[in-house]
C-alpha cells in the first residue's frame, strides 16, 4: 500500500494562538482592575498615617525654624503653611473616598518651641482637640495634644 508521507506539525495553529492571547488578555484585565482597587485602598490607608504625622511635622517645623506655621485644610488637602503666607512646607492630598470632620480653613497653629494651638478642631470624638476621619466606612478618631502628639482610635 502506498502511503503519503505524513507531514510533521510544528508550532501552533493561528486559532490556538488567538485563544491563548484572548485568555491572557482577560487575565491581565482582571489583574489590572484588582491592582487598581488595591492601590486605592493602600493610598487611603497611608493617608491615615500621614494625617497622624502632619501634626508632629508642623510642630517640629515651627520649632526648628523659630516661626509660626498653621495647618490649613481646603477640602482637598492638608497643608503646613507659614502664618505670614507663602508656599506650603508640607502637604497631604485627601484621597477620594475619605472624609474629614474638619471645616475648611486654618485647623491649628504651630509655634516655637513646638506648641500646637487649636484653632478649629470640632472636638467630635474623644475630647475637645479631636476630629474624625472616615475611610472605607471605618471611622478613626484623632486626638491632638498640645505638643503635636496624635492618638488615633478606631470607632
mmCIF file of C-alpha atoms in Angstrom:
data_model
loop_
_atom_site.group_PDB
_atom_site.id
_atom_site.type_symbol
_atom_site.label_atom_id
_atom_site.label_comp_id
_atom_site.label_asym_id
_atom_site.label_seq_id
_atom_site.Cartn_x
_atom_site.Cartn_y
_atom_site.Cartn_z
ATOM 1 C CA UNK A 1 0.000 0.000 0.000
ATOM 2 C CA UNK A 2 1.275 3.368 -0.928
ATOM 3 C CA UNK A 3 1.147 5.871 1.907
ATOM 4 C CA UNK A 4 1.755 9.539 1.597
ATOM 5 C CA UNK A 5 4.480 10.766 3.835
ATOM 6 C CA UNK A 6 2.966 12.205 6.976
ATOM 7 C CA UNK A 7 3.635 15.835 7.476
ATOM 8 C CA UNK A 8 5.036 16.635 10.853
ATOM 9 C CA UNK A 9 3.252 19.536 12.512
ATOM 10 C CA UNK A 10 5.457 22.189 14.062
ATOM 11 C CA UNK A 11 4.202 25.094 16.157
ATOM 12 C CA UNK A 12 0.681 26.172 16.869
ATOM 13 C CA UNK A 13 -2.205 26.969 14.609
ATOM 14 C CA UNK A 14 -3.473 30.501 14.299
ATOM 15 C CA UNK A 15 -6.657 29.571 16.166
ATOM 16 C CA UNK A 16 -4.690 28.194 19.123
ATOM 17 C CA UNK A 17 -2.613 31.354 19.317
ATOM 18 C CA UNK A 18 -5.706 33.575 19.231
ATOM 19 C CA UNK A 19 -7.339 31.604 22.045
ATOM 20 C CA UNK A 20 -4.232 31.870 24.241
ATOM 21 C CA UNK A 21 -3.891 35.613 23.560
ATOM 22 C CA UNK A 22 -7.582 36.112 24.398
ATOM 23 C CA UNK A 23 -7.239 34.242 27.706
ATOM 24 C CA UNK A 24 -4.096 36.197 28.615
ATOM 25 C CA UNK A 25 -5.896 39.468 27.825
ATOM 26 C CA UNK A 26 -8.784 38.586 30.133
ATOM 27 C CA UNK A 27 -6.437 37.581 32.957
ATOM 28 C CA UNK A 28 -4.394 40.787 32.522
ATOM 29 C CA UNK A 29 -7.543 42.949 32.608
ATOM 30 C CA UNK A 30 -8.711 41.259 35.816
ATOM 31 C CA UNK A 31 -5.288 41.766 37.384
ATOM 32 C CA UNK A 32 -5.195 45.452 36.450
ATOM 33 C CA UNK A 33 -8.667 46.025 37.888
ATOM 34 C CA UNK A 34 -7.819 44.280 41.174
ATOM 35 C CA UNK A 35 -4.460 46.042 41.297
ATOM 36 C CA UNK A 36 -6.129 49.438 40.970
ATOM 37 C CA UNK A 37 -8.538 48.616 43.796
ATOM 38 C CA UNK A 38 -5.638 47.528 45.998
ATOM 39 C CA UNK A 39 -3.680 50.678 45.147
ATOM 40 C CA UNK A 40 -6.653 52.888 46.056
ATOM 41 C CA UNK A 41 -7.110 51.041 49.344
ATOM 42 C CA UNK A 42 -3.394 51.395 50.129
ATOM 43 C CA UNK A 43 -3.482 55.120 49.314
ATOM 44 C CA UNK A 44 -6.351 55.655 51.765
ATOM 45 C CA UNK A 45 -4.555 53.593 54.399
ATOM 46 C CA UNK A 46 -1.320 55.572 54.050
ATOM 47 C CA UNK A 47 -3.337 58.787 54.332
ATOM 48 C CA UNK A 48 -4.279 57.806 57.897
ATOM 49 C CA UNK A 49 -0.602 57.690 58.839
ATOM 50 C CA UNK A 50 0.142 60.935 57.007
ATOM 51 C CA UNK A 51 -2.576 62.760 58.938
ATOM 52 C CA UNK A 52 -1.109 61.485 62.181
ATOM 53 C CA UNK A 53 2.376 62.665 61.199
ATOM 54 C CA UNK A 54 1.422 66.095 59.829
ATOM 55 C CA UNK A 55 0.789 67.476 63.339
ATOM 56 C CA UNK A 56 4.197 66.354 64.569
ATOM 57 C CA UNK A 57 5.796 67.694 61.394
ATOM 58 C CA UNK A 58 4.133 71.085 61.853
ATOM 59 C CA UNK A 59 5.286 71.318 65.466
ATOM 60 C CA UNK A 60 8.873 70.399 64.596
ATOM 61 C CA UNK A 61 8.895 72.792 61.615
ATOM 62 C CA UNK A 62 7.824 75.693 63.832
ATOM 63 C CA UNK A 63 10.397 74.741 66.444
ATOM 64 C CA UNK A 64 13.320 74.247 64.064
ATOM 65 C CA UNK A 65 12.614 77.396 62.040
ATOM 66 C CA UNK A 66 11.618 79.502 65.066
ATOM 67 C CA UNK A 67 8.485 80.642 63.302
ATOM 68 C CA UNK A 68 4.734 80.330 63.374
ATOM 69 C CA UNK A 69 3.017 77.982 60.964
ATOM 70 C CA UNK A 70 -0.542 76.824 60.534
ATOM 71 C CA UNK A 71 -2.239 73.693 59.302
ATOM 72 C CA UNK A 72 -4.720 74.628 56.608
ATOM 73 C CA UNK A 73 -7.476 72.414 55.199
ATOM 74 C CA UNK A 74 -9.027 73.443 51.890
ATOM 75 C CA UNK A 75 -11.314 70.453 51.417
ATOM 76 C CA UNK A 76 -8.827 68.602 49.211
ATOM 77 C CA UNK A 77 -5.544 68.743 51.115
ATOM 78 C CA UNK A 78 -3.970 69.443 54.468
ATOM 79 C CA UNK A 79 -1.007 71.812 54.226
ATOM 80 C CA UNK A 80 1.502 73.324 56.636
ATOM 81 C CA UNK A 81 1.973 76.939 55.583
ATOM 82 C CA UNK A 82 3.810 79.906 57.150
ATOM 83 C CA UNK A 83 1.469 82.168 59.123
ATOM 84 C CA UNK A 84 2.600 85.215 57.153
ATOM 85 C CA UNK A 85 1.683 83.499 53.893
ATOM 86 C CA UNK A 86 3.776 81.696 51.342
ATOM 87 C CA UNK A 87 4.058 78.267 49.860
ATOM 88 C CA UNK A 88 3.254 75.093 51.722
ATOM 89 C CA UNK A 89 6.135 73.479 53.581
ATOM 90 C CA UNK A 90 4.399 70.094 53.509
ATOM 91 C CA UNK A 91 1.020 68.920 52.271
ATOM 92 C CA UNK A 92 -1.085 65.779 52.100
ATOM 93 C CA UNK A 93 -3.771 65.248 49.464
ATOM 94 C CA UNK A 94 -7.066 63.780 50.695
ATOM 95 C CA UNK A 95 -7.798 60.708 48.545
ATOM 96 C CA UNK A 96 -11.238 60.045 47.116
ATOM 97 C CA UNK A 97 -13.431 58.027 49.445
ATOM 98 C CA UNK A 98 -12.031 59.722 52.569
ATOM 99 C CA UNK A 99 -13.964 62.262 54.629
ATOM 100 C CA UNK A 100 -12.678 64.506 57.418
ATOM 101 C CA UNK A 101 -14.830 66.230 60.032
ATOM 102 C CA UNK A 102 -12.848 69.449 59.566
ATOM 103 C CA UNK A 103 -14.181 72.752 58.301
ATOM 104 C CA UNK A 104 -12.112 74.394 55.565
ATOM 105 C CA UNK A 105 -9.641 76.942 56.866
ATOM 106 C CA UNK A 106 -6.907 77.013 59.475
ATOM 107 C CA UNK A 107 -7.136 73.999 61.781
ATOM 108 C CA UNK A 108 -4.236 74.548 64.196
ATOM 109 C CA UNK A 109 -1.318 76.928 64.633
ATOM 110 C CA UNK A 110 2.200 75.734 65.355
ATOM 111 C CA UNK A 111 4.613 77.950 67.266
ATOM 112 C CA UNK A 112 8.057 77.589 68.772
ATOM 113 C CA UNK A 113 9.045 75.606 70.777
ATOM 114 C CA UNK A 114 6.786 73.039 69.084
ATOM 115 C CA UNK A 115 3.484 74.126 70.588
ATOM 116 C CA UNK A 116 0.149 73.279 68.934
ATOM 117 C CA UNK A 117 -2.649 75.840 69.361
ATOM 118 C CA UNK A 118 -6.078 74.537 68.382
ATOM 119 C CA UNK A 119 -7.957 76.959 66.142
ATOM 120 C CA UNK A 120 -10.715 74.933 64.532
ATOM 121 C CA UNK A 121 -10.924 71.300 65.639
ATOM 122 C CA UNK A 122 -14.545 70.218 66.019
ATOM 123 C CA UNK A 123 -13.962 68.025 69.080
ATOM 124 C CA UNK A 124 -16.489 65.495 67.847
ATOM 125 C CA UNK A 125 -14.809 62.455 69.423
ATOM 126 C CA UNK A 126 -12.628 61.797 72.489
ATOM 127 C CA UNK A 127 -12.345 65.350 73.738
ATOM 128 C CA UNK A 128 -12.124 68.954 72.581
ATOM 129 C CA UNK A 129 -8.967 68.692 70.425
ATOM 130 C CA UNK A 130 -10.177 65.885 68.203
ATOM 131 C CA UNK A 131 -11.617 65.204 64.784
ATOM 132 C CA UNK A 132 -12.806 62.204 62.806
ATOM 133 C CA UNK A 133 -11.555 60.631 59.585
ATOM 134 C CA UNK A 134 -13.747 58.097 57.770
ATOM 135 C CA UNK A 135 -12.045 55.666 55.384
ATOM 136 C CA UNK A 136 -13.909 52.816 53.665
ATOM 137 C CA UNK A 137 -16.777 53.135 56.143
ATOM 138 C CA UNK A 138 -14.477 52.902 59.176
ATOM 139 C CA UNK A 139 -14.229 55.905 61.472
ATOM 140 C CA UNK A 140 -10.963 56.892 63.143
ATOM 141 C CA UNK A 141 -10.742 59.478 65.902
ATOM 142 C CA UNK A 142 -7.648 61.701 66.006
ATOM 143 C CA UNK A 143 -6.946 63.456 69.296
ATOM 144 C CA UNK A 144 -4.193 66.098 69.165
ATOM 145 C CA UNK A 145 -2.073 67.095 72.163
ATOM 146 C CA UNK A 146 -0.510 70.490 72.818
ATOM 147 C CA UNK A 147 2.909 69.257 71.619
ATOM 148 C CA UNK A 148 1.732 67.634 68.388
ATOM 149 C CA UNK A 149 1.308 64.061 69.558
ATOM 150 C CA UNK A 150 -1.675 62.356 67.981
ATOM 151 C CA UNK A 151 -3.648 59.496 69.469
ATOM 152 C CA UNK A 152 -5.683 57.517 66.949
ATOM 153 C CA UNK A 153 -8.527 55.201 67.906
ATOM 154 C CA UNK A 154 -10.881 53.313 65.645
ATOM 155 C CA UNK A 155 -14.533 54.000 66.429
#
